[in-house]
Amino acid sequence: MSISSINRRMWSTKFTAAFRCRLPIVSAPMAGVSGGLLAARVCKAGGLGMIAGGHFQDVSKLEKEIQIFHEEMNDMPTTTDTTAEKESQSQQQKSSDLSIGFIGFSALSTPNGWKDYEYILKHHRPKAVQFFAPSIILQPKDGISNVQLAHEYNSKFIAQVGSMSEAKEAIRHKVDAIICQGSEAGGHGLRRELGSSTMALASQVSKMTNIPVLAAGGIVNGKHLASALCVCDGASIGTRFWASKESIGNPVLQQELIKDNSCDDVVRTTVFDQIQNELSTIKWPHPYHSVGALRNQTSLEWEGKTAQELHSAIDKTDLLDEYKSAQKASDPRVVCILSGEGVGEIGSVEGAYDVTLRIEEEAIESINRLHSLCKCN
């Protein structure tokens, strides 16, 4: 049976109910990776596809991805029904599926950032917005939060957190869902000594709130989704969609994700940010200046050495010039390749629509297998 021919099932979790999704799956808004096409394909499969607003320095760039999202949603039918009524319902659903993720410390660092955020909310009316690093931000002028502003325009607000303290703050601000990012995750997150593992964090946050909680970190397939559903309401998935055909990330670096990797080949490190902060006008701050990434020559050379030693090399050697050259050449031996610890179970670059449906089927198989292990007399 082909993935596209599978009978659709309606899943029932706090997340699917609150966000009107068929599946308890979110594709993470990865900056430089998650564009409109990827988000739309995940939505068409039944999940919540997120467009990355990232640092949000260029509104027109984001609006281009939003346009791509709407064009793709209108292009790909979600139903075989042909009645005018159901077509109208389908169209309304398509127009309401837009969801966007932002990096907090940079996206709302200026008054113009707040104006642009409100512009997106007002003119594009996203179903949901997600914030991270940090998730909760107060406008200096009047103390209104990014959560309140989203709610003024009827957008749901998802807070991505990496610790219990961040989760408690998000709950106080009445967010609509929480994504618990564990230290197994790829990309930026809390330094390992400040964060927690995915399942432990998601489980404990779920116990202290009734709002939907999702797990993020090391989740790339249906077995992992089934595990997440044992402790919370769904999963946010990044690396698996980084390795999708619709990804707008660097295709050379993307190929490194499908090589013979394992969880041992992933490290959470501050090394890459220490180097890249010297090359960028937007510098990742404490405590978010660490990444989950594939090990390579750079991480192996500097991991375990002090920050002072690395900064001394930056000041006294050609390290920065060599790194910049490696970036231009997309040299995987040197540059940062963001990846979570689930990368070892990714074998190919596939379409996001099929990836989403395969995760669903694998989750169902895993849940059925668990059911078969417990037989009542």
PDB file of C-alpha atoms in Angstrom, residues 16-274:
ATOM      1  CA  THR A  16      -5.134  18.095  17.807  1.00  0.00           C
ATOM      2  CA  ALA A  17      -8.308  19.363  19.470  1.00  0.00           C
ATOM      3  CA  ALA A  18      -6.919  22.807  20.299  1.00  0.00           C
ATOM      4  CA  PHE A  19      -5.158  23.391  16.975  1.00  0.00           C
ATOM      5  CA  ARG A  20      -7.643  21.633  14.683  1.00  0.00           C
ATOM      6  CA  CYS A  21      -5.039  19.227  13.314  1.00  0.00           C
ATOM      7  CA  ARG A  22      -5.578  15.633  12.265  1.00  0.00           C
ATOM      8  CA  LEU A  23      -2.160  14.585  13.549  1.00  0.00           C
ATOM      9  CA  PRO A  24      -0.243  15.454  16.737  1.00  0.00           C
ATOM     10  CA  ILE A  25       2.777  16.437  14.646  1.00  0.00           C
ATOM     11  CA  VAL A  26       4.438  19.843  14.228  1.00  0.00           C
ATOM     12  CA  SER A  27       7.236  20.497  11.760  1.00  0.00           C
ATOM     13  CA  ALA A  28       9.671  22.760  13.589  1.00  0.00           C
ATOM     14  CA  PRO A  29      10.245  26.279  12.204  1.00  0.00           C
ATOM     15  CA  MET A  30      13.958  25.871  11.458  1.00  0.00           C
ATOM     16  CA  ALA A  31      15.571  29.110  10.287  1.00  0.00           C
ATOM     17  CA  GLY A  32      16.963  28.743   6.784  1.00  0.00           C
ATOM     18  CA  VAL A  33      15.215  25.379   6.346  1.00  0.00           C
ATOM     19  CA  SER A  34      11.470  25.638   6.930  1.00  0.00           C
ATOM     20  CA  GLY A  35       9.824  27.544   4.094  1.00  0.00           C
ATOM     21  CA  GLY A  36       6.282  27.764   2.826  1.00  0.00           C
ATOM     22  CA  LEU A  37       6.412  24.627   0.690  1.00  0.00           C
ATOM     23  CA  LEU A  38       7.615  22.398   3.533  1.00  0.00           C
ATOM     24  CA  ALA A  39       5.020  23.807   5.919  1.00  0.00           C
ATOM     25  CA  ALA A  40       2.211  23.331   3.396  1.00  0.00           C
ATOM     26  CA  ARG A  41       3.115  19.717   2.649  1.00  0.00           C
ATOM     27  CA  VAL A  42       3.066  18.865   6.369  1.00  0.00           C
ATOM     28  CA  CYS A  43      -0.305  20.599   6.728  1.00  0.00           C
ATOM     29  CA  LYS A  44      -1.690  18.669   3.762  1.00  0.00           C
ATOM     30  CA  ALA A  45      -0.701  15.427   5.454  1.00  0.00           C
ATOM     31  CA  GLY A  46      -2.554  16.464   8.596  1.00  0.00           C
ATOM     32  CA  GLY A  47       0.109  18.021  10.808  1.00  0.00           C
ATOM     33  CA  LEU A  48       0.878  21.608  11.740  1.00  0.00           C
ATOM     34  CA  GLY A  49       3.521  22.878   9.341  1.00  0.00           C
ATOM     35  CA  MET A  50       5.499  25.888  10.548  1.00  0.00           C
ATOM     36  CA  ILE A  51       7.229  28.530   8.434  1.00  0.00           C
ATOM     37  CA  ALA A  52      10.419  29.900   9.979  1.00  0.00           C
ATOM     38  CA  GLY A  53      10.311  33.628  10.559  1.00  0.00           C
ATOM     39  CA  GLY A  54      13.695  33.198  12.224  1.00  0.00           C
ATOM     40  CA  HIS A  55      15.418  36.405  13.276  1.00  0.00           C
ATOM     41  CA  PHE A  56      12.688  38.271  11.362  1.00  0.00           C
ATOM     42  CA  GLN A  57      14.923  40.908   9.808  1.00  0.00           C
ATOM     43  CA  ASP A  58      13.159  40.948   6.419  1.00  0.00           C
ATOM     44  CA  VAL A  59       9.364  40.989   6.340  1.00  0.00           C
ATOM     45  CA  SER A  60       9.238  40.692   2.542  1.00  0.00           C
ATOM     46  CA  LYS A  61      11.248  37.465   2.667  1.00  0.00           C
ATOM     47  CA  LEU A  62       8.793  35.954   5.122  1.00  0.00           C
ATOM     48  CA  GLU A  63       5.842  37.136   3.033  1.00  0.00           C
ATOM     49  CA  LYS A  64       7.259  35.344  -0.016  1.00  0.00           C
ATOM     50  CA  GLU A  65       7.234  32.095   1.939  1.00  0.00           C
ATOM     51  CA  ILE A  66       3.703  32.824   3.140  1.00  0.00           C
ATOM     52  CA  GLN A  67       2.648  33.271  -0.493  1.00  0.00           C
ATOM     53  CA  ILE A  68       4.289  29.980  -1.432  1.00  0.00           C
ATOM     54  CA  PHE A  69       2.447  28.343   1.454  1.00  0.00           C
ATOM     55  CA  HIS A  70      -0.965  29.579   0.305  1.00  0.00           C
ATOM     56  CA  GLU A  71      -0.311  28.714  -3.330  1.00  0.00           C
ATOM     57  CA  GLU A  72       0.675  25.179  -2.393  1.00  0.00           C
ATOM     58  CA  MET A  73      -2.274  24.744  -0.049  1.00  0.00           C
ATOM     59  CA  ASN A  74      -4.653  25.851  -2.802  1.00  0.00           C
ATOM     60  CA  ASP A  75      -2.904  23.598  -5.303  1.00  0.00           C
ATOM     61  CA  MET A  76      -3.019  20.328  -3.379  1.00  0.00           C
ATOM     62  CA  PRO A  77      -6.519  19.043  -2.584  1.00  0.00           C
ATOM     63  CA  THR A  78      -7.102  17.627   0.887  1.00  0.00           C
ATOM     64  CA  THR A  79     -10.233  15.707  -0.066  1.00  0.00           C
ATOM     65  CA  THR A  80     -11.763  13.771  -2.919  1.00  0.00           C
ATOM     66  CA  ASP A  81     -15.205  15.291  -2.232  1.00  0.00           C
ATOM     67  CA  THR A  82     -16.462  17.501  -5.036  1.00  0.00           C
ATOM     68  CA  THR A  83     -19.518  19.157  -3.524  1.00  0.00           C
ATOM     69  CA  ALA A  84     -19.447  22.941  -3.402  1.00  0.00           C
ATOM     70  CA  GLU A  85     -20.070  22.928   0.346  1.00  0.00           C
ATOM     71  CA  LYS A  86     -17.123  20.692   1.149  1.00  0.00           C
ATOM     72  CA  GLU A  87     -14.862  22.556  -1.248  1.00  0.00           C
ATOM     73  CA  SER A  88     -15.767  25.754   0.595  1.00  0.00           C
ATOM     74  CA  GLN A  89     -15.017  24.136   3.945  1.00  0.00           C
ATOM     75  CA  SER A  90     -11.697  22.853   2.612  1.00  0.00           C
ATOM     76  CA  GLN A  91     -10.786  26.330   1.354  1.00  0.00           C
ATOM     77  CA  GLN A  92     -11.554  27.876   4.739  1.00  0.00           C
ATOM     78  CA  GLN A  93      -9.356  25.289   6.427  1.00  0.00           C
ATOM     79  CA  LYS A  94      -6.498  25.967   4.009  1.00  0.00           C
ATOM     80  CA  SER A  95      -6.601  29.691   4.686  1.00  0.00           C
ATOM     81  CA  SER A  96      -6.462  29.115   8.454  1.00  0.00           C
ATOM     82  CA  ASP A  97      -3.496  26.702   8.578  1.00  0.00           C
ATOM     83  CA  LEU A  98      -0.692  29.288   8.362  1.00  0.00           C
ATOM     84  CA  SER A  99       1.700  29.013  11.329  1.00  0.00           C
ATOM     85  CA  ILE A 100       4.971  30.891  11.848  1.00  0.00           C
ATOM     86  CA  GLY A 101       7.878  30.533  14.270  1.00  0.00           C
ATOM     87  CA  PHE A 102      10.144  33.320  15.519  1.00  0.00           C
ATOM     88  CA  ILE A 103      13.435  33.586  17.411  1.00  0.00           C
ATOM     89  CA  GLY A 104      12.549  35.806  20.325  1.00  0.00           C
ATOM     90  CA  PHE A 105      15.732  37.647  21.265  1.00  0.00           C
ATOM     91  CA  SER A 106      16.271  38.994  17.744  1.00  0.00           C
ATOM     92  CA  ALA A 107      12.795  39.121  16.187  1.00  0.00           C
ATOM     93  CA  LEU A 108      11.444  41.516  18.833  1.00  0.00           C
ATOM     94  CA  SER A 109      14.642  43.327  19.772  1.00  0.00           C
ATOM     95  CA  THR A 110      13.540  46.694  18.334  1.00  0.00           C
ATOM     96  CA  PRO A 111      10.344  48.773  18.079  1.00  0.00           C
ATOM     97  CA  ASN A 112      10.288  47.981  14.355  1.00  0.00           C
ATOM     98  CA  GLY A 113      10.372  44.287  15.171  1.00  0.00           C
ATOM     99  CA  TRP A 114       7.221  44.673  17.251  1.00  0.00           C
ATOM    100  CA  LYS A 115       5.556  46.678  14.463  1.00  0.00           C
ATOM    101  CA  ASP A 116       6.452  43.999  11.905  1.00  0.00           C
ATOM    102  CA  TYR A 117       5.186  41.259  14.239  1.00  0.00           C
ATOM    103  CA  GLU A 118       1.845  43.026  14.600  1.00  0.00           C
ATOM    104  CA  TYR A 119       1.736  43.584  10.832  1.00  0.00           C
ATOM    105  CA  ILE A 120       2.091  39.831  10.214  1.00  0.00           C
ATOM    106  CA  LEU A 121      -0.576  39.066  12.792  1.00  0.00           C
ATOM    107  CA  LYS A 122      -2.972  41.649  11.391  1.00  0.00           C
ATOM    108  CA  HIS A 123      -2.518  41.083   7.665  1.00  0.00           C
ATOM    109  CA  HIS A 124      -1.836  37.334   7.521  1.00  0.00           C
ATOM    110  CA  ARG A 125      -3.821  36.090  10.513  1.00  0.00           C
ATOM    111  CA  PRO A 126      -1.754  32.973  11.294  1.00  0.00           C
ATOM    112  CA  LYS A 127      -3.451  30.108  13.079  1.00  0.00           C
ATOM    113  CA  ALA A 128      -0.479  29.977  15.430  1.00  0.00           C
ATOM    114  CA  VAL A 129       2.833  31.625  16.185  1.00  0.00           C
ATOM    115  CA  GLN A 130       5.710  29.986  18.007  1.00  0.00           C
ATOM    116  CA  PHE A 131       8.461  31.752  19.944  1.00  0.00           C
ATOM    117  CA  PHE A 132      11.737  30.481  21.327  1.00  0.00           C
ATOM    118  CA  ALA A 133      14.897  31.943  22.866  1.00  0.00           C
ATOM    119  CA  PRO A 134      13.112  33.259  24.821  1.00  0.00           C
ATOM    120  CA  SER A 135       9.478  32.367  24.297  1.00  0.00           C
ATOM    121  CA  ILE A 136       8.001  35.194  26.384  1.00  0.00           C
ATOM    122  CA  ILE A 137       8.927  38.810  25.625  1.00  0.00           C
ATOM    123  CA  LEU A 138       7.450  42.030  26.994  1.00  0.00           C
ATOM    124  CA  GLN A 139       7.240  45.193  24.917  1.00  0.00           C
ATOM    125  CA  PRO A 140       9.375  47.839  26.698  1.00  0.00           C
ATOM    126  CA  LYS A 141       6.917  50.632  25.955  1.00  0.00           C
ATOM    127  CA  ASP A 142       3.755  49.314  27.597  1.00  0.00           C
ATOM    128  CA  GLY A 143       4.579  45.870  28.975  1.00  0.00           C
ATOM    129  CA  ILE A 144       2.309  43.976  26.565  1.00  0.00           C
ATOM    130  CA  SER A 145       3.640  40.513  25.808  1.00  0.00           C
ATOM    131  CA  ASN A 146       4.080  38.744  22.495  1.00  0.00           C
ATOM    132  CA  VAL A 147       1.448  36.307  23.778  1.00  0.00           C
ATOM    133  CA  GLN A 148      -1.128  39.031  24.385  1.00  0.00           C
ATOM    134  CA  LEU A 149      -0.503  40.566  20.969  1.00  0.00           C
ATOM    135  CA  ALA A 150      -1.022  37.217  19.259  1.00  0.00           C
ATOM    136  CA  HIS A 151      -4.257  36.672  21.147  1.00  0.00           C
ATOM    137  CA  GLU A 152      -5.522  40.129  20.128  1.00  0.00           C
ATOM    138  CA  TYR A 153      -5.489  38.851  16.537  1.00  0.00           C
ATOM    139  CA  ASN A 154      -6.899  35.428  17.438  1.00  0.00           C
ATOM    140  CA  SER A 155      -3.630  33.611  16.814  1.00  0.00           C
ATOM    141  CA  LYS A 156      -2.734  30.779  19.150  1.00  0.00           C
ATOM    142  CA  PHE A 157       0.625  31.046  20.868  1.00  0.00           C
ATOM    143  CA  ILE A 158       3.104  28.176  21.227  1.00  0.00           C
ATOM    144  CA  ALA A 159       6.033  28.596  23.608  1.00  0.00           C
ATOM    145  CA  GLN A 160       9.114  26.444  23.077  1.00  0.00           C
ATOM    146  CA  VAL A 161      10.952  25.914  26.343  1.00  0.00           C
ATOM    147  CA  GLY A 162      13.997  24.007  27.506  1.00  0.00           C
ATOM    148  CA  SER A 163      13.477  23.934  31.266  1.00  0.00           C
ATOM    149  CA  MET A 164      10.815  23.745  33.934  1.00  0.00           C
ATOM    150  CA  SER A 165      11.362  27.379  34.879  1.00  0.00           C
ATOM    151  CA  GLU A 166      10.723  28.494  31.294  1.00  0.00           C
ATOM    152  CA  ALA A 167       7.620  26.309  31.169  1.00  0.00           C
ATOM    153  CA  LYS A 168       6.257  27.856  34.379  1.00  0.00           C
ATOM    154  CA  GLU A 169       6.748  31.340  32.929  1.00  0.00           C
ATOM    155  CA  ALA A 170       4.948  30.332  29.727  1.00  0.00           C
ATOM    156  CA  ILE A 171       2.011  28.970  31.718  1.00  0.00           C
ATOM    157  CA  ARG A 172       1.786  32.207  33.715  1.00  0.00           C
ATOM    158  CA  HIS A 173       1.467  34.115  30.441  1.00  0.00           C
ATOM    159  CA  LYS A 174      -1.422  31.895  29.317  1.00  0.00           C
ATOM    160  CA  VAL A 175       0.171  30.382  26.211  1.00  0.00           C
ATOM    161  CA  ASP A 176      -1.902  27.905  24.204  1.00  0.00           C
ATOM    162  CA  ALA A 177       0.686  25.116  23.980  1.00  0.00           C
ATOM    163  CA  ILE A 178       4.204  24.336  25.124  1.00  0.00           C
ATOM    164  CA  ILE A 179       6.931  22.571  23.171  1.00  0.00           C
ATOM    165  CA  CYS A 180       9.481  20.960  25.489  1.00  0.00           C
ATOM    166  CA  GLN A 181      12.831  20.964  23.730  1.00  0.00           C
ATOM    167  CA  GLY A 182      15.197  18.437  25.241  1.00  0.00           C
ATOM    168  CA  SER A 183      18.966  18.436  25.044  1.00  0.00           C
ATOM    169  CA  GLU A 184      18.778  15.716  22.356  1.00  0.00           C
ATOM    170  CA  ALA A 185      17.422  18.282  19.914  1.00  0.00           C
ATOM    171  CA  GLY A 186      19.245  19.709  16.943  1.00  0.00           C
ATOM    172  CA  GLY A 187      19.712  23.428  16.532  1.00  0.00           C
ATOM    173  CA  HIS A 188      19.902  26.105  19.180  1.00  0.00           C
ATOM    174  CA  GLY A 189      18.719  25.436  22.690  1.00  0.00           C
ATOM    175  CA  LEU A 190      19.689  25.730  26.321  1.00  0.00           C
ATOM    176  CA  ARG A 191      23.230  24.716  27.166  1.00  0.00           C
ATOM    177  CA  ARG A 192      23.286  21.066  28.192  1.00  0.00           C
ATOM    178  CA  GLU A 193      23.963  21.866  31.846  1.00  0.00           C
ATOM    179  CA  LEU A 194      20.889  24.134  31.935  1.00  0.00           C
ATOM    180  CA  GLY A 195      18.420  21.988  30.014  1.00  0.00           C
ATOM    181  CA  SER A 196      16.803  18.585  30.442  1.00  0.00           C
ATOM    182  CA  SER A 197      16.170  15.461  28.402  1.00  0.00           C
ATOM    183  CA  THR A 198      13.163  15.459  26.084  1.00  0.00           C
ATOM    184  CA  MET A 199      10.884  12.891  27.700  1.00  0.00           C
ATOM    185  CA  ALA A 200      11.631  13.883  31.303  1.00  0.00           C
ATOM    186  CA  LEU A 201      10.895  17.545  30.562  1.00  0.00           C
ATOM    187  CA  ALA A 202       7.744  16.852  28.526  1.00  0.00           C
ATOM    188  CA  SER A 203       6.403  14.447  31.154  1.00  0.00           C
ATOM    189  CA  GLN A 204       6.944  16.807  34.061  1.00  0.00           C
ATOM    190  CA  VAL A 205       5.541  19.851  32.261  1.00  0.00           C
ATOM    191  CA  SER A 206       2.459  17.809  31.295  1.00  0.00           C
ATOM    192  CA  LYS A 207       1.834  17.033  34.951  1.00  0.00           C
ATOM    193  CA  MET A 208       1.593  20.701  35.921  1.00  0.00           C
ATOM    194  CA  THR A 209      -0.718  22.045  33.191  1.00  0.00           C
ATOM    195  CA  ASN A 210      -3.834  21.187  31.217  1.00  0.00           C
ATOM    196  CA  ILE A 211      -2.710  22.932  28.032  1.00  0.00           C
ATOM    197  CA  PRO A 212      -1.234  20.845  25.193  1.00  0.00           C
ATOM    198  CA  VAL A 213       2.404  19.839  25.630  1.00  0.00           C
ATOM    199  CA  LEU A 214       4.617  18.520  22.836  1.00  0.00           C
ATOM    200  CA  ALA A 215       8.021  16.855  22.983  1.00  0.00           C
ATOM    201  CA  ALA A 216      10.935  17.965  20.811  1.00  0.00           C
ATOM    202  CA  GLY A 217      14.380  16.466  20.561  1.00  0.00           C
ATOM    203  CA  GLY A 218      15.574  13.264  18.916  1.00  0.00           C
ATOM    204  CA  ILE A 219      12.144  12.490  17.424  1.00  0.00           C
ATOM    205  CA  VAL A 220      12.317  11.438  13.777  1.00  0.00           C
ATOM    206  CA  ASN A 221       9.873   8.548  13.301  1.00  0.00           C
ATOM    207  CA  GLY A 222       6.633   6.974  14.469  1.00  0.00           C
ATOM    208  CA  LYS A 223       8.220   4.937  17.238  1.00  0.00           C
ATOM    209  CA  HIS A 224       9.474   8.146  18.751  1.00  0.00           C
ATOM    210  CA  LEU A 225       6.072   9.818  18.315  1.00  0.00           C
ATOM    211  CA  ALA A 226       4.402   6.902  20.093  1.00  0.00           C
ATOM    212  CA  SER A 227       6.892   7.297  22.941  1.00  0.00           C
ATOM    213  CA  ALA A 228       6.114  11.012  23.163  1.00  0.00           C
ATOM    214  CA  LEU A 229       2.392  10.308  23.303  1.00  0.00           C
ATOM    215  CA  CYS A 230       2.978   8.257  26.443  1.00  0.00           C
ATOM    216  CA  VAL A 231       3.983  11.420  28.324  1.00  0.00           C
ATOM    217  CA  CYS A 232       2.405  14.348  26.424  1.00  0.00           C
ATOM    218  CA  ASP A 233       0.169  15.354  23.530  1.00  0.00           C
ATOM    219  CA  GLY A 234       2.362  15.207  20.424  1.00  0.00           C
ATOM    220  CA  ALA A 235       5.752  16.001  18.964  1.00  0.00           C
ATOM    221  CA  SER A 236       7.598  18.812  17.241  1.00  0.00           C
ATOM    222  CA  ILE A 237       9.991  17.360  14.674  1.00  0.00           C
ATOM    223  CA  GLY A 238      12.970  19.143  13.170  1.00  0.00           C
ATOM    224  CA  THR A 239      15.847  17.066  11.793  1.00  0.00           C
ATOM    225  CA  ARG A 240      13.585  14.617   9.920  1.00  0.00           C
ATOM    226  CA  PHE A 241      12.062  17.561   8.000  1.00  0.00           C
ATOM    227  CA  TRP A 242      15.473  19.187   7.525  1.00  0.00           C
ATOM    228  CA  ALA A 243      16.129  16.011   5.514  1.00  0.00           C
ATOM    229  CA  SER A 244      13.111  16.517   3.250  1.00  0.00           C
ATOM    230  CA  LYS A 245      12.877  17.449  -0.405  1.00  0.00           C
ATOM    231  CA  GLU A 246      11.007  20.664   0.411  1.00  0.00           C
ATOM    232  CA  SER A 247      13.696  21.949   2.770  1.00  0.00           C
ATOM    233  CA  ILE A 248      15.277  25.229   1.655  1.00  0.00           C
ATOM    234  CA  GLY A 249      18.479  24.452   3.549  1.00  0.00           C
ATOM    235  CA  ASN A 250      21.899  23.913   2.016  1.00  0.00           C
ATOM    236  CA  PRO A 251      21.622  20.724  -0.089  1.00  0.00           C
ATOM    237  CA  VAL A 252      25.289  19.835   0.362  1.00  0.00           C
ATOM    238  CA  LEU A 253      25.031  19.917   4.143  1.00  0.00           C
ATOM    239  CA  GLN A 254      21.659  18.184   4.007  1.00  0.00           C
ATOM    240  CA  GLN A 255      23.315  15.103   2.517  1.00  0.00           C
ATOM    241  CA  GLU A 256      25.381  14.704   5.687  1.00  0.00           C
ATOM    242  CA  LEU A 257      22.164  13.895   7.559  1.00  0.00           C
ATOM    243  CA  ILE A 258      21.576  10.686   5.618  1.00  0.00           C
ATOM    244  CA  LYS A 259      25.056   9.233   5.882  1.00  0.00           C
ATOM    245  CA  ASP A 260      25.946   6.428   8.286  1.00  0.00           C
ATOM    246  CA  ASN A 261      25.268   8.430  11.455  1.00  0.00           C
ATOM    247  CA  SER A 262      24.212   7.511  14.965  1.00  0.00           C
ATOM    248  CA  CYS A 263      23.348   9.411  18.127  1.00  0.00           C
ATOM    249  CA  ASP A 264      27.064   9.244  18.983  1.00  0.00           C
ATOM    250  CA  ASP A 265      27.746  11.547  16.025  1.00  0.00           C
ATOM    251  CA  VAL A 266      25.726  14.420  17.522  1.00  0.00           C
ATOM    252  CA  VAL A 267      27.059  16.855  20.090  1.00  0.00           C
ATOM    253  CA  ARG A 268      25.485  19.781  21.958  1.00  0.00           C
ATOM    254  CA  THR A 269      28.203  22.388  21.988  1.00  0.00           C
ATOM    255  CA  THR A 270      28.911  26.103  22.290  1.00  0.00           C
ATOM    256  CA  VAL A 271      31.891  25.900  19.925  1.00  0.00           C
ATOM    257  CA  PHE A 272      30.051  26.800  16.733  1.00  0.00           C
ATOM    258  CA  ASP A 273      28.315  29.793  18.301  1.00  0.00           C
ATOM    259  CA  GLN A 274      31.569  31.098  19.706  1.00  0.00           C
TER     260      GLN A 274
END
